[in-house]
Amino acid sequence: MNRYKQRMILAPAAAVLAVLTVACGNGRADSGAVTVQQPVTGVDWRVDSLTVGGTTRHAPAAARLRIDADGKAAGNLGCNQFSARVTVHGDHLTFGDLRTTRMACAPDRMDFERALARALTTGTLVAETQHAKLTLTDGDGDRIHLSRNAPG
């Protein structure tokens, strides 16, 4: 086959392959760059803040979350420890009932804890990871903002 015929066949094939690679990837093609979705499971996440109804509340320093690949979640709601079952389907997470310890803390920490527990368990959350950050968003647009804990 001469070089002209090779180019006529290979150029369109390469263009189709490039489109399929972007369309089937785990990222976004709207900005021209593909962002690979980072794993949600197996990571120790620090809860940074919670946005409910347009109001953002900063998390107590103790608030954290870990989701394991076997469907177990555990962490701290800001005062009390918790554990729960979680179902992960791609970027969709659904938490079961939380089992928690029953310590009392300052009222602001307890308020945050109740709001975080509600946000985790009111329905399916959509996970988006980017640059060591995780955002969990519910169907109402409320968001839990988390950061990857530094390895310790």
PDB file of C-alpha atoms in Angstrom:
ATOM      1  CA  MET A   1       0.000   0.000   0.000  1.00  0.00           C
ATOM      2  CA  ASN A   2       1.440   3.376  -0.891  1.00  0.00           C
ATOM      3  CA  ARG A   3       1.916   6.082   1.755  1.00  0.00           C
ATOM      4  CA  TYR A   4      -0.951   8.247   0.494  1.00  0.00           C
ATOM      5  CA  LYS A   5      -3.447   5.373   0.939  1.00  0.00           C
ATOM      6  CA  GLN A   6      -2.027   4.578   4.388  1.00  0.00           C
ATOM      7  CA  ARG A   7      -2.572   8.195   5.507  1.00  0.00           C
ATOM      8  CA  MET A   8      -6.112   8.182   4.092  1.00  0.00           C
ATOM      9  CA  ILE A   9      -6.981   5.121   6.202  1.00  0.00           C
ATOM     10  CA  LEU A  10      -4.974   5.831   9.370  1.00  0.00           C
ATOM     11  CA  ALA A  11      -5.885   9.512   9.857  1.00  0.00           C
ATOM     12  CA  PRO A  12      -9.667   8.931  10.209  1.00  0.00           C
ATOM     13  CA  ALA A  13      -9.050   5.837  12.366  1.00  0.00           C
ATOM     14  CA  ALA A  14      -6.832   7.861  14.713  1.00  0.00           C
ATOM     15  CA  ALA A  15      -9.488  10.593  14.964  1.00  0.00           C
ATOM     16  CA  VAL A  16     -12.195   8.045  15.860  1.00  0.00           C
ATOM     17  CA  LEU A  17      -9.919   6.429  18.446  1.00  0.00           C
ATOM     18  CA  ALA A  18      -9.190   9.825  20.057  1.00  0.00           C
ATOM     19  CA  VAL A  19     -12.914  10.605  20.334  1.00  0.00           C
ATOM     20  CA  LEU A  20     -13.668   7.191  21.852  1.00  0.00           C
ATOM     21  CA  THR A  21     -10.823   7.549  24.333  1.00  0.00           C
ATOM     22  CA  VAL A  22     -12.228  10.856  25.645  1.00  0.00           C
ATOM     23  CA  ALA A  23     -15.859   9.716  25.553  1.00  0.00           C
ATOM     24  CA  CYS A  24     -15.160   6.467  27.384  1.00  0.00           C
ATOM     25  CA  GLY A  25     -12.698   7.895  29.895  1.00  0.00           C
ATOM     26  CA  ASN A  26     -13.413   8.628  33.517  1.00  0.00           C
ATOM     27  CA  GLY A  27     -12.975  12.344  33.094  1.00  0.00           C
ATOM     28  CA  ARG A  28     -14.453  15.402  31.503  1.00  0.00           C
ATOM     29  CA  ALA A  29     -13.954  16.343  27.916  1.00  0.00           C
ATOM     30  CA  ASP A  30     -15.705  19.738  28.128  1.00  0.00           C
ATOM     31  CA  SER A  31     -12.520  21.666  28.924  1.00  0.00           C
ATOM     32  CA  GLY A  32     -10.412  19.743  26.458  1.00  0.00           C
ATOM     33  CA  ALA A  33      -8.539  17.961  29.256  1.00  0.00           C
ATOM     34  CA  VAL A  34      -9.355  14.557  30.680  1.00  0.00           C
ATOM     35  CA  THR A  35      -9.405  14.385  34.488  1.00  0.00           C
ATOM     36  CA  VAL A  36      -8.972  10.890  35.912  1.00  0.00           C
ATOM     37  CA  GLN A  37     -11.342  10.219  38.816  1.00  0.00           C
ATOM     38  CA  GLN A  38      -9.313   9.406  41.935  1.00  0.00           C
ATOM     39  CA  PRO A  39     -10.416   6.539  44.179  1.00  0.00           C
ATOM     40  CA  VAL A  40     -12.869   7.239  46.992  1.00  0.00           C
ATOM     41  CA  THR A  41     -12.360   3.957  48.839  1.00  0.00           C
ATOM     42  CA  GLY A  42      -9.268   3.078  50.829  1.00  0.00           C
ATOM     43  CA  VAL A  43      -8.523   6.736  51.582  1.00  0.00           C
ATOM     44  CA  ASP A  44      -8.605   8.534  54.924  1.00  0.00           C
ATOM     45  CA  TRP A  45     -10.635  11.687  54.281  1.00  0.00           C
ATOM     46  CA  ARG A  46     -10.784  14.725  56.568  1.00  0.00           C
ATOM     47  CA  VAL A  47     -14.167  16.469  56.551  1.00  0.00           C
ATOM     48  CA  ASP A  48     -13.487  20.140  55.809  1.00  0.00           C
ATOM     49  CA  SER A  49     -16.990  21.580  55.656  1.00  0.00           C
ATOM     50  CA  LEU A  50     -20.638  20.926  54.991  1.00  0.00           C
ATOM     51  CA  THR A  51     -22.877  23.076  52.787  1.00  0.00           C
ATOM     52  CA  VAL A  52     -26.606  22.671  53.429  1.00  0.00           C
ATOM     53  CA  GLY A  53     -29.209  24.979  51.936  1.00  0.00           C
ATOM     54  CA  GLY A  54     -26.500  27.346  50.715  1.00  0.00           C
ATOM     55  CA  THR A  55     -24.931  27.752  54.175  1.00  0.00           C
ATOM     56  CA  THR A  56     -21.415  26.391  54.704  1.00  0.00           C
ATOM     57  CA  ARG A  57     -20.294  25.208  58.135  1.00  0.00           C
ATOM     58  CA  HIS A  58     -16.676  24.345  58.876  1.00  0.00           C
ATOM     59  CA  ALA A  59     -16.073  20.927  60.381  1.00  0.00           C
ATOM     60  CA  PRO A  60     -14.559  20.266  63.788  1.00  0.00           C
ATOM     61  CA  ALA A  61     -10.962  19.020  63.528  1.00  0.00           C
ATOM     62  CA  ALA A  62     -11.963  15.455  64.511  1.00  0.00           C
ATOM     63  CA  ALA A  63     -14.416  14.957  61.617  1.00  0.00           C
ATOM     64  CA  ARG A  64     -13.219  12.294  59.195  1.00  0.00           C
ATOM     65  CA  LEU A  65     -14.395   9.461  56.950  1.00  0.00           C
ATOM     66  CA  ARG A  66     -12.965   6.262  55.505  1.00  0.00           C
ATOM     67  CA  ILE A  67     -14.788   4.014  53.045  1.00  0.00           C
ATOM     68  CA  ASP A  68     -13.287   0.596  52.450  1.00  0.00           C
ATOM     69  CA  ALA A  69     -13.716  -1.466  49.295  1.00  0.00           C
ATOM     70  CA  ASP A  70     -15.617  -4.110  51.294  1.00  0.00           C
ATOM     71  CA  GLY A  71     -18.545  -1.720  51.887  1.00  0.00           C
ATOM     72  CA  LYS A  72     -17.667  -0.567  55.388  1.00  0.00           C
ATOM     73  CA  ALA A  73     -17.466   3.093  56.319  1.00  0.00           C
ATOM     74  CA  ALA A  74     -16.199   4.545  59.575  1.00  0.00           C
ATOM     75  CA  GLY A  75     -15.018   7.827  60.985  1.00  0.00           C
ATOM     76  CA  ASN A  76     -15.923  10.681  63.253  1.00  0.00           C
ATOM     77  CA  LEU A  77     -18.894  13.017  62.838  1.00  0.00           C
ATOM     78  CA  GLY A  78     -17.182  15.828  64.743  1.00  0.00           C
ATOM     79  CA  CYS A  79     -17.696  14.472  68.248  1.00  0.00           C
ATOM     80  CA  ASN A  80     -18.764  10.819  68.049  1.00  0.00           C
ATOM     81  CA  GLN A  81     -17.275   7.871  66.202  1.00  0.00           C
ATOM     82  CA  PHE A  82     -19.489   6.141  63.648  1.00  0.00           C
ATOM     83  CA  SER A  83     -19.616   3.126  61.394  1.00  0.00           C
ATOM     84  CA  ALA A  84     -22.009   2.157  58.614  1.00  0.00           C
ATOM     85  CA  ARG A  85     -22.444  -0.016  55.571  1.00  0.00           C
ATOM     86  CA  VAL A  86     -22.005   1.825  52.274  1.00  0.00           C
ATOM     87  CA  THR A  87     -22.798   0.792  48.738  1.00  0.00           C
ATOM     88  CA  VAL A  88     -20.506   2.185  46.063  1.00  0.00           C
ATOM     89  CA  HIS A  89     -21.585   2.066  42.410  1.00  0.00           C
ATOM     90  CA  GLY A  90     -19.094   4.038  40.344  1.00  0.00           C
ATOM     91  CA  ASP A  91     -19.358   7.606  41.633  1.00  0.00           C
ATOM     92  CA  HIS A  92     -22.636   6.979  43.547  1.00  0.00           C
ATOM     93  CA  LEU A  93     -22.528   6.189  47.280  1.00  0.00           C
ATOM     94  CA  THR A  94     -25.415   5.175  49.521  1.00  0.00           C
ATOM     95  CA  PHE A  95     -24.866   4.951  53.276  1.00  0.00           C
ATOM     96  CA  GLY A  96     -26.920   2.718  55.534  1.00  0.00           C
ATOM     97  CA  ASP A  97     -27.886   3.590  59.096  1.00  0.00           C
ATOM     98  CA  LEU A  98     -25.039   5.023  61.151  1.00  0.00           C
ATOM     99  CA  ARG A  99     -24.000   3.346  64.394  1.00  0.00           C
ATOM    100  CA  THR A 100     -22.474   5.962  66.684  1.00  0.00           C
ATOM    101  CA  THR A 101     -20.973   6.403  70.096  1.00  0.00           C
ATOM    102  CA  ARG A 102     -22.982   8.638  72.444  1.00  0.00           C
ATOM    103  CA  MET A 103     -20.599  11.249  73.839  1.00  0.00           C
ATOM    104  CA  ALA A 104     -21.762  14.774  74.490  1.00  0.00           C
ATOM    105  CA  CYS A 105     -19.742  17.682  73.123  1.00  0.00           C
ATOM    106  CA  ALA A 106     -20.128  21.447  72.822  1.00  0.00           C
ATOM    107  CA  PRO A 107     -23.440  22.472  71.197  1.00  0.00           C
ATOM    108  CA  ASP A 108     -21.820  23.703  67.956  1.00  0.00           C
ATOM    109  CA  ARG A 109     -20.028  20.368  67.482  1.00  0.00           C
ATOM    110  CA  MET A 110     -23.237  18.452  68.191  1.00  0.00           C
ATOM    111  CA  ASP A 111     -25.136  20.611  65.661  1.00  0.00           C
ATOM    112  CA  PHE A 112     -22.496  19.937  63.010  1.00  0.00           C
ATOM    113  CA  GLU A 113     -22.543  16.233  63.836  1.00  0.00           C
ATOM    114  CA  ARG A 114     -26.319  15.965  63.386  1.00  0.00           C
ATOM    115  CA  ALA A 115     -26.138  17.854  60.078  1.00  0.00           C
ATOM    116  CA  LEU A 116     -23.301  15.644  58.779  1.00  0.00           C
ATOM    117  CA  ALA A 117     -25.099  12.437  59.805  1.00  0.00           C
ATOM    118  CA  ARG A 118     -28.233  13.651  58.003  1.00  0.00           C
ATOM    119  CA  ALA A 119     -26.230  14.577  54.878  1.00  0.00           C
ATOM    120  CA  LEU A 120     -24.565  11.167  54.754  1.00  0.00           C
ATOM    121  CA  THR A 121     -27.797   9.195  55.101  1.00  0.00           C
ATOM    122  CA  THR A 122     -30.567  11.087  53.291  1.00  0.00           C
ATOM    123  CA  GLY A 123     -30.037   9.368  49.937  1.00  0.00           C
ATOM    124  CA  THR A 124     -27.521   8.633  47.241  1.00  0.00           C
ATOM    125  CA  LEU A 125     -24.493  10.907  47.124  1.00  0.00           C
ATOM    126  CA  VAL A 126     -22.474  11.641  43.997  1.00  0.00           C
ATOM    127  CA  ALA A 127     -18.712  11.659  44.557  1.00  0.00           C
ATOM    128  CA  GLU A 128     -16.322  13.913  42.679  1.00  0.00           C
ATOM    129  CA  THR A 129     -12.596  13.813  43.357  1.00  0.00           C
ATOM    130  CA  GLN A 130     -10.051  16.322  42.180  1.00  0.00           C
ATOM    131  CA  HIS A 131      -6.565  17.195  43.438  1.00  0.00           C
ATOM    132  CA  ALA A 132      -6.796  15.249  46.746  1.00  0.00           C
ATOM    133  CA  LYS A 133     -10.275  16.706  47.398  1.00  0.00           C
ATOM    134  CA  LEU A 134     -13.585  14.854  47.533  1.00  0.00           C
ATOM    135  CA  THR A 135     -17.040  16.396  47.267  1.00  0.00           C
ATOM    136  CA  LEU A 136     -20.137  14.346  48.068  1.00  0.00           C
ATOM    137  CA  THR A 137     -23.310  15.947  46.694  1.00  0.00           C
ATOM    138  CA  ASP A 138     -26.875  14.855  47.424  1.00  0.00           C
ATOM    139  CA  GLY A 139     -29.934  15.267  45.225  1.00  0.00           C
ATOM    140  CA  ASP A 140     -30.745  18.664  46.778  1.00  0.00           C
ATOM    141  CA  GLY A 141     -27.289  20.071  45.999  1.00  0.00           C
ATOM    142  CA  ASP A 142     -26.060  19.896  49.599  1.00  0.00           C
ATOM    143  CA  ARG A 143     -22.340  19.073  49.710  1.00  0.00           C
ATOM    144  CA  ILE A 144     -19.818  17.492  52.035  1.00  0.00           C
ATOM    145  CA  HIS A 145     -16.288  18.769  51.299  1.00  0.00           C
ATOM    146  CA  LEU A 146     -13.388  16.502  52.240  1.00  0.00           C
ATOM    147  CA  SER A 147      -9.595  16.444  51.816  1.00  0.00           C
ATOM    148  CA  ARG A 148      -7.226  13.516  51.663  1.00  0.00           C
ATOM    149  CA  ASN A 149      -5.384  13.148  54.971  1.00  0.00           C
ATOM    150  CA  ALA A 150      -1.615  13.269  54.655  1.00  0.00           C
ATOM    151  CA  PRO A 151      -0.047   9.816  55.112  1.00  0.00           C
ATOM    152  CA  GLY A 152       0.936   9.382  58.695  1.00  0.00           C
TER     153      GLY A 152
END
